[in-house]
Short mmCIF file of C-alpha atoms in Angstrom, two decimals:
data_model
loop_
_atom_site.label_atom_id
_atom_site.label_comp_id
_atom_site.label_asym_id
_atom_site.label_seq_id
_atom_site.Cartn_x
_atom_site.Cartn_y
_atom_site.Cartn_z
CA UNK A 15 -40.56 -2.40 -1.60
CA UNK A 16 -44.29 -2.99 -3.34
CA UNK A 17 -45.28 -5.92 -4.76
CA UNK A 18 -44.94 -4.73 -8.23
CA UNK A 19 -41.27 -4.37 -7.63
CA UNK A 20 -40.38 -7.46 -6.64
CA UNK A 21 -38.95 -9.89 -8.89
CA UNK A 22 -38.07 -13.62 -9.66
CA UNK A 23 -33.92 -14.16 -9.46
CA UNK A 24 -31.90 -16.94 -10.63
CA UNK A 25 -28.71 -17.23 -9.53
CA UNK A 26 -26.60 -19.41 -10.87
CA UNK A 27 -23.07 -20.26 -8.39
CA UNK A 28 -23.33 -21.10 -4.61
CA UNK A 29 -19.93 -19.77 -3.35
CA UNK A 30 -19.23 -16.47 -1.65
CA UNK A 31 -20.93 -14.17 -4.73
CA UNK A 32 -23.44 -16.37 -5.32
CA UNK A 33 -24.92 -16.90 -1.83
CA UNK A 34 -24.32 -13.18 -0.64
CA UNK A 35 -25.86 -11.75 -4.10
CA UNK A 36 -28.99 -14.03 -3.72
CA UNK A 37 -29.48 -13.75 0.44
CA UNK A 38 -29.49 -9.77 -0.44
CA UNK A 39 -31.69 -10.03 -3.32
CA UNK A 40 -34.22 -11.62 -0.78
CA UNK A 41 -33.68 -9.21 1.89
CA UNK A 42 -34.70 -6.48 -0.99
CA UNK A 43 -37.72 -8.90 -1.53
CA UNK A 44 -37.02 -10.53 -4.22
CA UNK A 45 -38.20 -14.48 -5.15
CA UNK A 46 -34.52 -16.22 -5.16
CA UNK A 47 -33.20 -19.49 -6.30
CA UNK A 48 -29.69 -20.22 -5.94
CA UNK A 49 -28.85 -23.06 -8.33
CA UNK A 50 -24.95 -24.96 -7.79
CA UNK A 51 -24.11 -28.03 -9.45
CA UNK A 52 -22.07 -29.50 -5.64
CA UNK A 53 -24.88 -31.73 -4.27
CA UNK A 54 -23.40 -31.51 -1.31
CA UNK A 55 -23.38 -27.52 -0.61
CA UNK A 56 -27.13 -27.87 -1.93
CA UNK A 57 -28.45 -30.44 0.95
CA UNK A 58 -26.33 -28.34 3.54
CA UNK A 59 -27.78 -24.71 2.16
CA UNK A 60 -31.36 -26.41 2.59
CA UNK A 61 -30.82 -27.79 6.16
CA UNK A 62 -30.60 -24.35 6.87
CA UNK A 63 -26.28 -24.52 7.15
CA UNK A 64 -23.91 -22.58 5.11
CA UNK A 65 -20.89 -23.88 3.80
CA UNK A 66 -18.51 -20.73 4.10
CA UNK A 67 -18.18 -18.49 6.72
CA UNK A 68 -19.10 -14.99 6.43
CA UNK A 69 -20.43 -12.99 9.10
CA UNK A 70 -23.91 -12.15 8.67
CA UNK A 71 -24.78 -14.36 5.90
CA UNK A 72 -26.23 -17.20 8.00
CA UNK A 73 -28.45 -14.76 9.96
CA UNK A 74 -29.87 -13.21 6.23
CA UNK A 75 -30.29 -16.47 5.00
CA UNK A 76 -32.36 -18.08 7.56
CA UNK A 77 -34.55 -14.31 7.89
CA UNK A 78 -35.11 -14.99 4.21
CA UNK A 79 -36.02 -18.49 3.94
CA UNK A 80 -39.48 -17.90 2.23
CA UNK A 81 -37.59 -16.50 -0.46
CA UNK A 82 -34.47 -17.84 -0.92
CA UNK A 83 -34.19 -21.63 -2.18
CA UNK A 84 -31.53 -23.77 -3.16
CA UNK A 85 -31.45 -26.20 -5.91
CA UNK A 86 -29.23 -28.53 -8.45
CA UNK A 87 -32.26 -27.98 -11.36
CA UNK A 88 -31.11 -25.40 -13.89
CA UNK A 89 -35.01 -25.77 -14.71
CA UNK A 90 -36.62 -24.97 -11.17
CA UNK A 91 -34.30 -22.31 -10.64
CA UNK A 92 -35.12 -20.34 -13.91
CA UNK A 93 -38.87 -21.31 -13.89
CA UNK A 94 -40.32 -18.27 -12.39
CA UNK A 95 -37.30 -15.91 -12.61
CA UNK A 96 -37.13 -12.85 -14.78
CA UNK A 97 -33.11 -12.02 -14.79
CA UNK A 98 -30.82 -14.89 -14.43
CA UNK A 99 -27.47 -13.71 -12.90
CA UNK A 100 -24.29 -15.58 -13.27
CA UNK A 101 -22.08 -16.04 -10.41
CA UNK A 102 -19.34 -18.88 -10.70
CA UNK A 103 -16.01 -18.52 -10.38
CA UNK A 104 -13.33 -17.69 -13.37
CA UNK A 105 -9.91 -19.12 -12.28
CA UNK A 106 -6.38 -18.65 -14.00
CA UNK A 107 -5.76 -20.38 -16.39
CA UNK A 108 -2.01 -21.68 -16.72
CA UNK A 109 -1.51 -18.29 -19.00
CA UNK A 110 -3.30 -15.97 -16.52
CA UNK A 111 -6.54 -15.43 -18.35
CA UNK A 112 -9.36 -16.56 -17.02
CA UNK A 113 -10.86 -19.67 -17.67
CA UNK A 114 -14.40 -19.06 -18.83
CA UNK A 115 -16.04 -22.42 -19.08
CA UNK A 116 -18.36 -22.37 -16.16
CA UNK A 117 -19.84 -18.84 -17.89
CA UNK A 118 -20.34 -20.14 -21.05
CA UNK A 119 -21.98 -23.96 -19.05
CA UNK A 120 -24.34 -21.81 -17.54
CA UNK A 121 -24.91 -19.45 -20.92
CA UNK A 122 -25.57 -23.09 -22.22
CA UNK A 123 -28.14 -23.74 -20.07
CA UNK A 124 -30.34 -20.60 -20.47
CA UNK A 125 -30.72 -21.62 -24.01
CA UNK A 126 -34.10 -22.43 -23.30
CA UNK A 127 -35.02 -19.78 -21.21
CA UNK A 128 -37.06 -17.72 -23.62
CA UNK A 129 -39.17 -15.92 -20.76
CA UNK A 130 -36.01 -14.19 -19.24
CA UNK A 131 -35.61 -10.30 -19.54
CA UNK A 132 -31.97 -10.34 -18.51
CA UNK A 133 -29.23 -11.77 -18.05
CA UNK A 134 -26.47 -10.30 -16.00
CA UNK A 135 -22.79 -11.59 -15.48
CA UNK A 136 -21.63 -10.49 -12.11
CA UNK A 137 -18.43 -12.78 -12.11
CA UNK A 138 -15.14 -11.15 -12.88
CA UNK A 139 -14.61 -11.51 -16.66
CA UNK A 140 -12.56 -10.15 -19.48
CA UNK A 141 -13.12 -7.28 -21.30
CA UNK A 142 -14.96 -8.28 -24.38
CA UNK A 143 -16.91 -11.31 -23.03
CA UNK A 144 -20.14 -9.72 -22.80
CA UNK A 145 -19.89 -8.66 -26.62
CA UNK A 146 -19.25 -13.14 -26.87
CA UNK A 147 -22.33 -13.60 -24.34
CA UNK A 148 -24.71 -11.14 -26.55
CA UNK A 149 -23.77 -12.81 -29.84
CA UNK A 150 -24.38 -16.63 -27.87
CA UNK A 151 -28.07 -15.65 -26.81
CA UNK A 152 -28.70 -13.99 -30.23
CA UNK A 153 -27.81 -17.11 -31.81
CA UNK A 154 -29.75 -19.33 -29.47
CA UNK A 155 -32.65 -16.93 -30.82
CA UNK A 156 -32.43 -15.04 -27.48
CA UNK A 157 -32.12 -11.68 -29.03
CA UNK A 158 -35.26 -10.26 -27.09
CA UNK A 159 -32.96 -11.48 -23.59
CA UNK A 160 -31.18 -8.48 -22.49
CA UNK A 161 -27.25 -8.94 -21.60
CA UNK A 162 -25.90 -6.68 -18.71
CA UNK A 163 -22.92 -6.68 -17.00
CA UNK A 164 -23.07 -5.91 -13.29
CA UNK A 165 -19.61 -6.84 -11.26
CA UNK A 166 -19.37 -7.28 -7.50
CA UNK A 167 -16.94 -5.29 -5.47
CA UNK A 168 -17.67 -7.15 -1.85
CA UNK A 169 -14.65 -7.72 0.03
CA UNK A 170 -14.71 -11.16 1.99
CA UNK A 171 -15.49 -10.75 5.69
CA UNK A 172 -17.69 -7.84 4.95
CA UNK A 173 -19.60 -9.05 1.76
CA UNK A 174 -23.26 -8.28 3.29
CA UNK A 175 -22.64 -4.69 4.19
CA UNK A 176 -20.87 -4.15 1.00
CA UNK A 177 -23.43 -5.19 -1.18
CA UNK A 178 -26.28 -3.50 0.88
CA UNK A 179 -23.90 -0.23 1.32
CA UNK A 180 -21.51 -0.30 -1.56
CA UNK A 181 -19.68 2.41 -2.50
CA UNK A 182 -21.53 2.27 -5.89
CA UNK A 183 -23.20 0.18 -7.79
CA UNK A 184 -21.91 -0.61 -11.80
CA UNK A 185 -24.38 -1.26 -14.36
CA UNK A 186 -22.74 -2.23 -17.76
CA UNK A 187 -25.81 -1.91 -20.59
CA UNK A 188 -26.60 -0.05 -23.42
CA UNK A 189 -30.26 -0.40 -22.85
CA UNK A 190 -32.15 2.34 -20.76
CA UNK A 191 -34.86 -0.29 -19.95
CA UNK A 192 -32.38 -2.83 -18.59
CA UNK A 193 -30.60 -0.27 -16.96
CA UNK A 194 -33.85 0.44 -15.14
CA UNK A 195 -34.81 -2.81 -14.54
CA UNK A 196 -30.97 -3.92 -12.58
CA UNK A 197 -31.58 -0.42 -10.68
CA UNK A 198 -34.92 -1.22 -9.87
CA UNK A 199 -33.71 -4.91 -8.71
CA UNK A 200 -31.19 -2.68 -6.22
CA UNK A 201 -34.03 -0.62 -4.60
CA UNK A 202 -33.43 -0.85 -1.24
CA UNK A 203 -29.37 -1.03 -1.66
CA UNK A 204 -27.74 2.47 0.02
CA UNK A 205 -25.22 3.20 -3.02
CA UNK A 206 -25.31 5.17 -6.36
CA UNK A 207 -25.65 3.61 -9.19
CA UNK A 208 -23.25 4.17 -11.98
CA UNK A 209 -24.50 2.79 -15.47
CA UNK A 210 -22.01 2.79 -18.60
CA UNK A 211 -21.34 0.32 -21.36
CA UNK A 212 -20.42 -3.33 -21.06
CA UNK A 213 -17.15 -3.02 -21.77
CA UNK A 214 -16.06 -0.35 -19.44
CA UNK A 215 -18.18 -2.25 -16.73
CA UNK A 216 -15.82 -4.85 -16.96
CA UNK A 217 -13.04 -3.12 -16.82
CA UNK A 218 -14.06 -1.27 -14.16
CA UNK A 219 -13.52 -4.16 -11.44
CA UNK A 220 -10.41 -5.44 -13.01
CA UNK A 221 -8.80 -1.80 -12.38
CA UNK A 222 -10.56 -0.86 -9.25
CA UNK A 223 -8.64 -4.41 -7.47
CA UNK A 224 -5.50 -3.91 -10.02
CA UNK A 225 -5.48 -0.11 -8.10
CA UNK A 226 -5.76 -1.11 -4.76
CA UNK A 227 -2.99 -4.22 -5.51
CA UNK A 228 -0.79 -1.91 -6.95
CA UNK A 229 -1.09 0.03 -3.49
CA UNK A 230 -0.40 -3.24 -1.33
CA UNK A 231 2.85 -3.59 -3.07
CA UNK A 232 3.43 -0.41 -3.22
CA UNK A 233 3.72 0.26 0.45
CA UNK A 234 5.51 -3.05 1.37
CA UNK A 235 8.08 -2.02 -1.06
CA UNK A 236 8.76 1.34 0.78
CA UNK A 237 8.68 -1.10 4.06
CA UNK A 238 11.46 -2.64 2.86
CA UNK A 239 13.17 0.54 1.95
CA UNK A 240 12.28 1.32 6.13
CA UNK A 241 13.95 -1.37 7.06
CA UNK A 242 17.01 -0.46 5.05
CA UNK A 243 16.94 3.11 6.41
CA UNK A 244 15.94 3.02 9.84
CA UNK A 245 12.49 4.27 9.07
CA UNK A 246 8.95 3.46 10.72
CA UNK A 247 6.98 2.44 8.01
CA UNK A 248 4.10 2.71 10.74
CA UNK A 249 4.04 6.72 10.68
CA UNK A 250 5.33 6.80 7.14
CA UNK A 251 1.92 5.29 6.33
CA UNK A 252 -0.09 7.12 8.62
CA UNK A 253 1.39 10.11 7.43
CA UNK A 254 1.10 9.49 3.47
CA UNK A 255 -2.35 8.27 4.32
CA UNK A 256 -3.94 11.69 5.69
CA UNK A 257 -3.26 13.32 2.17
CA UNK A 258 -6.75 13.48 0.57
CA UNK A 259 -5.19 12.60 -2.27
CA UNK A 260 -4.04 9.90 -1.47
CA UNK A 261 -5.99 8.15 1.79
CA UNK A 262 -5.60 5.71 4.26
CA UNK A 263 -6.81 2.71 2.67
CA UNK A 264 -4.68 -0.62 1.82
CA UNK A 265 -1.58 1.47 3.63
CA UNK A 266 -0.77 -1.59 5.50
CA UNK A 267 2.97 -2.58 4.92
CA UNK A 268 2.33 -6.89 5.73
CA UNK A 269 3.11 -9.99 3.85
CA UNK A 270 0.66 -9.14 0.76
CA UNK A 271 -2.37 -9.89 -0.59
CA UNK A 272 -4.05 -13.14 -1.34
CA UNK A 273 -7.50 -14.82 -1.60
CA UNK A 274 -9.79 -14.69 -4.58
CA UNK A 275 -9.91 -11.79 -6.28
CA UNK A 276 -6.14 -9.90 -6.21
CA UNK A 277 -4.21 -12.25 -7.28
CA UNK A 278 -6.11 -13.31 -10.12
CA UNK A 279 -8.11 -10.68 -11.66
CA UNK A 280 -4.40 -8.51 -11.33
CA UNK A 281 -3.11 -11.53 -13.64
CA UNK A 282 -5.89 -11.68 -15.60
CA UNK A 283 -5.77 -7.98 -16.78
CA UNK A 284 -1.96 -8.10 -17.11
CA UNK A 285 -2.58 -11.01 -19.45
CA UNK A 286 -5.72 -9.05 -21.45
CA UNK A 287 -3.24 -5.96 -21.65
CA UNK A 288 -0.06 -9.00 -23.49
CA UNK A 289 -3.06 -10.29 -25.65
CA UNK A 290 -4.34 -7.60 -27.05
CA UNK A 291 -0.45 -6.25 -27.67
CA UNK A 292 0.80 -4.09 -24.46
CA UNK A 293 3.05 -5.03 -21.71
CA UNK A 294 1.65 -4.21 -18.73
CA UNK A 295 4.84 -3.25 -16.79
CA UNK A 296 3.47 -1.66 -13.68
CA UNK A 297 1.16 -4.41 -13.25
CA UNK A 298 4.05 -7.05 -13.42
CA UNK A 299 5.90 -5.43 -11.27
CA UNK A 300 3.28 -5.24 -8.58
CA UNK A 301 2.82 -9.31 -9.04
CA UNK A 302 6.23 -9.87 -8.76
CA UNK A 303 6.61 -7.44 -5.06
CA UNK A 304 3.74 -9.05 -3.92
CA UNK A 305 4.85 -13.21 -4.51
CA UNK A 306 8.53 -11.95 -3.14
CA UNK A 307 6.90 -10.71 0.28
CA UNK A 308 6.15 -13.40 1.95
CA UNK A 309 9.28 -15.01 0.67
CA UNK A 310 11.06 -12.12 2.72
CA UNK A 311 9.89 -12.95 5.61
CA UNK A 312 11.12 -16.26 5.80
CA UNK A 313 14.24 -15.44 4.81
CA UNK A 314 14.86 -12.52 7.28
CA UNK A 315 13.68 -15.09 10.01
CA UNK A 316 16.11 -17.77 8.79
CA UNK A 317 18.69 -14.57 9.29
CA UNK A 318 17.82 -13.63 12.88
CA UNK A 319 18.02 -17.92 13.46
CA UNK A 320 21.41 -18.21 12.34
CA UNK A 321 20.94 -19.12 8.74
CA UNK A 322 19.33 -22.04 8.51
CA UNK A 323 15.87 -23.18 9.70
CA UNK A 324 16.71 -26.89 9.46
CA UNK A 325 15.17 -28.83 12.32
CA UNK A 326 13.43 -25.72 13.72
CA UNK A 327 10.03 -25.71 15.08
CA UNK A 328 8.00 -22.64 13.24
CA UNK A 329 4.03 -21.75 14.20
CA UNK A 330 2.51 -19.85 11.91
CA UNK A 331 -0.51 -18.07 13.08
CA UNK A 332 -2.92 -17.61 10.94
CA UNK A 333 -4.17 -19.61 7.41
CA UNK A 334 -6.54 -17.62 5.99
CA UNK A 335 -5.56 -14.52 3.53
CA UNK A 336 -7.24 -12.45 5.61
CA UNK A 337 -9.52 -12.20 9.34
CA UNK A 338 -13.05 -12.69 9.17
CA UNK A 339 -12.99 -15.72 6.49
CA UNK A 340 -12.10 -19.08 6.03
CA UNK A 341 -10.81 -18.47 2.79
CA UNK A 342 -7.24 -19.91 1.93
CA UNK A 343 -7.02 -18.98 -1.70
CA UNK A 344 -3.84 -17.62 -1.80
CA UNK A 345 -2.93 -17.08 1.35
CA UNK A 346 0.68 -15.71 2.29
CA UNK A 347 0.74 -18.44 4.91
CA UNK A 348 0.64 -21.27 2.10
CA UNK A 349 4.01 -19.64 0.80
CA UNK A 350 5.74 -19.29 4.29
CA UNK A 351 4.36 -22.46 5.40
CA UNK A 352 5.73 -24.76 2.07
CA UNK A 353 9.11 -22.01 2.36
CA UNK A 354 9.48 -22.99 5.62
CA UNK A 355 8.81 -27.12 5.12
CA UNK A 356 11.15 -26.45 1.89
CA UNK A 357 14.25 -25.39 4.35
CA UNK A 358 13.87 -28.42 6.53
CA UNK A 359 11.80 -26.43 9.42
CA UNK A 360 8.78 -28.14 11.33
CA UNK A 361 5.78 -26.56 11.11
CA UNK A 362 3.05 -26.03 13.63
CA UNK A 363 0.12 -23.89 13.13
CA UNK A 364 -3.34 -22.54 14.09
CA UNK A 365 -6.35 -20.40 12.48
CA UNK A 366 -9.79 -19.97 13.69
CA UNK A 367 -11.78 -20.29 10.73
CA UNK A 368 -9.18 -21.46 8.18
CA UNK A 369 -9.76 -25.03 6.37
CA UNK A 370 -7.16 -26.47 4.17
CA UNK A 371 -7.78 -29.89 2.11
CA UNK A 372 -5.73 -32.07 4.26
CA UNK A 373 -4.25 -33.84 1.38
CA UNK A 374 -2.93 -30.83 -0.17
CA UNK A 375 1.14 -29.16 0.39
CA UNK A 376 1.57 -27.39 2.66
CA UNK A 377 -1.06 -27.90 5.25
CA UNK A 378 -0.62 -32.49 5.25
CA UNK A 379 2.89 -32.03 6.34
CA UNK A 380 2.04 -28.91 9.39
CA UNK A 381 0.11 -30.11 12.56
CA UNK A 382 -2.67 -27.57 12.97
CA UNK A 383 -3.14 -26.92 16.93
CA UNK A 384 -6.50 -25.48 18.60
CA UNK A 385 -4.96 -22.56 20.13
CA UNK A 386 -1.96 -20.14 19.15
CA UNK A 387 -0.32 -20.75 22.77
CA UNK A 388 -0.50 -24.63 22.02
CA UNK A 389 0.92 -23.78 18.72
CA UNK A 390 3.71 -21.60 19.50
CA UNK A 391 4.75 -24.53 22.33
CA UNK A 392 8.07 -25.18 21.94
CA UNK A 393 8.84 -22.87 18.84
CA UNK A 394 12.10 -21.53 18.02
CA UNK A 395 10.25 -18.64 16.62
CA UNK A 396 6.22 -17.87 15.66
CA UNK A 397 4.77 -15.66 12.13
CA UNK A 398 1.42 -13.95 12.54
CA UNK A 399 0.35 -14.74 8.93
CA UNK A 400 -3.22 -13.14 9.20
CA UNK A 401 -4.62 -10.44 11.56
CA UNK A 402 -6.84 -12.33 13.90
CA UNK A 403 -7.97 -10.54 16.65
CA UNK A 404 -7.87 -13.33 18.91
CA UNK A 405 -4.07 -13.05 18.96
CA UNK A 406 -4.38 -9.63 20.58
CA UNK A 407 -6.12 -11.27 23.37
CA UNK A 408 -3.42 -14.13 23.70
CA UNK A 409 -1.02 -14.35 27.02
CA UNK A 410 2.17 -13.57 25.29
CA UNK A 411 4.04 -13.46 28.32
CA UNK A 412 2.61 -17.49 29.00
CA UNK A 413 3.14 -18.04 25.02
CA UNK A 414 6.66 -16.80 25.62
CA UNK A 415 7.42 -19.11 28.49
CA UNK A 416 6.10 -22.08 26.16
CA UNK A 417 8.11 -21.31 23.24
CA UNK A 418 12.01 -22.54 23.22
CA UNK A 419 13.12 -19.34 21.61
CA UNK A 420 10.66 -16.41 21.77
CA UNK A 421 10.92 -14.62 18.75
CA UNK A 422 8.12 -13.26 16.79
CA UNK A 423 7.49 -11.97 13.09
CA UNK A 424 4.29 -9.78 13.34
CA UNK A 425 3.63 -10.23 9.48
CA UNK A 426 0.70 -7.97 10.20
CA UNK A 427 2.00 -5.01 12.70
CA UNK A 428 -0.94 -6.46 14.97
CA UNK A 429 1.21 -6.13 18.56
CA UNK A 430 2.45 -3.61 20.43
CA UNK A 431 6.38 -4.67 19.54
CA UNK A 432 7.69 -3.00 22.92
CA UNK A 433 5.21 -4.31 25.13
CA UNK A 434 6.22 -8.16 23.87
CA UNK A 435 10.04 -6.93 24.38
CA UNK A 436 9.25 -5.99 27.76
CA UNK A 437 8.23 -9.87 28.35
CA UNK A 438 10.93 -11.06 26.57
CA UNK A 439 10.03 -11.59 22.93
CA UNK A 440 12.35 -10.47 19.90
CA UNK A 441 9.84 -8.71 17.40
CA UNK A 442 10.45 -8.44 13.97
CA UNK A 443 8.30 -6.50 11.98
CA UNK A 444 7.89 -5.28 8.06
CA UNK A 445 9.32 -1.82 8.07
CA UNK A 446 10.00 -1.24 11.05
CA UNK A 447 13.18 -2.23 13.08
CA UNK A 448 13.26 -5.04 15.27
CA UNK A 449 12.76 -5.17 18.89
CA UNK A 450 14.76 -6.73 21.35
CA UNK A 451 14.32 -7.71 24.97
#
């Protein structure tokens, strides 16, 4: 990259967007401050820490120190930037839509910002909000400040590759100049670029994870049809999957999605579609499969126990909604864990990375244990909730001996079912039959 490319960045939000947009920024050369209003993330992003784990982000944010800085000053972090890019989180609101006031607290504080040429929104918004944005700088007598829209499609756990390797790049302006001064800001990045209008922009990453939800739910339910009929929903996805119409890809019967981005933007477009007057009935439907899922699988465990889980001992493997992250946003294993406390079972578990508030259900009333072996210890049954691959390196035949019943729901089709039955373990699966000893 030459000199005359590279360019002053504000980014505004220090969680997983925030830090990975503005450590790749600087690896393209750019001048990046990362502004967050915690205090306490701040001092531990300038000792050089990070506060979430994702793999490779420490390593590109201590290669890019000279360029990367972290700061509570709305000031110092727009003082020598060009393009301010927004980055906080939109939760649910108690309707579904997505609560917008950290946008419009950071809109407020770029007021001032007169020397800006852009300002891009790359957290997950409605449709229409950039049309509100536009109208909020023009009235701050920002009208010279160009708006873009510019949404992140990085998958926790692999959030530096996918934003240096994406599988395109959306650019959401009417403005050929902006649009060549966000692709210019990319240079570097190893993805098209795709520009279009605000709007569609925005939709665009509300249907692209609505899509690949739909497919989650999709496949579990024909897992449960498996398990009905006798079929393997193993080949039946491998199968389905080599159509090129079709592909591989989130073909994984399990116990559903969960972490920050599925769950809420799929609620947040299925309440956009009731506001503005249509019932999004596929959508709801693909909600409703996925909350059941994990709901199933404590209930076909209380089956296989006899009926009632009362006073039985229950690990759960696994916290996180997915490997590769500490992230416990929505996790299946918060549902089977508080099902499981719910029906009078104890509950034991263990995770890697995973780290719950230990004030908040489910997680105060489980006893977390360092290892899945120790965890499993005198069990009347174990759930792999999340596909670590340390649990393909356990000694089942050891964890079996420790456990007072050895039955196992692979929630994630991680194990080799007939090897564990050959040491003893009863292996329930999701659509699949289960294995006996």
């Amino acid at each position: 990259m030459t000199e005359l490319t590279k360019r002053g960045i504000a980014i505004f939000g220090g969680g997983y967007i925030g830090l990975v947009t503005g450590a790749c920024f600087a690896e393209l050369g750019h001048r990046v401050v990362v502004r967050d209003i915690d205090p306490e993330k701040v001092r531990i992003l300038r000792s050089g820490d990070v506060p979430i784990y994702e793999p490779g982000l420490g390593d590109l944010i201590a290669q890019n120190k000279e360029r990367l800085t972290f700061t509570l000053d709305s000031a110092e972090a727009i003082h020598e930037a060009e393009v301010a890019y927004v980055c906080v989180d939109t939760p649910p609101t108690p309707s579904g839509d997505a609560d917008l006031s950290r946008v419009w607290d950071v809109v407020d504080t770029l007021r001032d910002a007169a020397h800006l040429k852009a300002v891009v929104v790359k957290s997950t918004v409605p449709v229409g909000t950039g049309t509100r944005v536009r109208a909020a700088l023009d009235e701050a007598g920002l009208g010279h400040v160009a708006y873009a829209s510019n949404p992140e499609f990085t998958a926790e756990g692999t959030a530096v590759r996918d934003f240096m390797r994406p599988d395109r790049v959306v650019i959401g302006t009417d403005d050929p100049a902006t649009a060549r001064l966000l692709g210019e800001l990319h240079h570097g990045v190893d993805g098209p670029v795709e520009t279009m209008d605000v709007h569609s922009a925005e939709m665009v990453k509300l249907a692209s994870n609505a899509l690949l939800a739909t497919k989650i739910s999709f496949i579990n339910e024909i897992a449960t049809v498996c398990e009905a009929t006798g079929a393997d929903i193993r080949q039946v996805a491998r199968a389905v999957g080599m159509d090129h119409r079709l592909g591989p890809h989130f073909l994984a019967a399990g116990l559903g999605y969960g972490g920050s981005c599925f769950p809420k933007d799929s609620r947040a477009l299925r309440a956009l579609a009731s506001n503005s007057g249509y019932p999004f009935q596929l959508l709801g439907s693909v909600i409703a499969v996925n909350e059941l899922q994990p709901r199933r699988a404590v209930q076909r465990l209380k089956a296989e126990l006899g009926g009632s889980l009362k006073g039985r001992r229950i690990a759960v493997l696994g916290m996180t909604f997915k490997a590769h992250t500490d992230d416990m946003r929505e996790a299946p294993a918060t549902v089977i864990a508080a099902r499981l406390l719910a029906e009078g079972a104890e509950v034991h578990c263990w995770d890697p990375m995973g780290r719950p508030d230990p004030e908040a259900q489910p997680w105060s009333s489980a006893r977390r244990l360092p290892t899945p072996v120790e965890a499993v210890a005198g069990a009347d049954a174990a759930i792999i909730a999340t596909e670590w691959p340390q649990l393909t390196e356990v000694d089942w035949a050891a964890a079996g001996d420790a456990m007072r019943r050895p039955l196992l729901l692979d929630g994630r089709g991680l194990l080799d079912a007939r090897t564990l039955a050959e040491r003893g373990f009863t292996v329930m699966g999701v659509g699949r039959a289960t294995v006996r000893p």
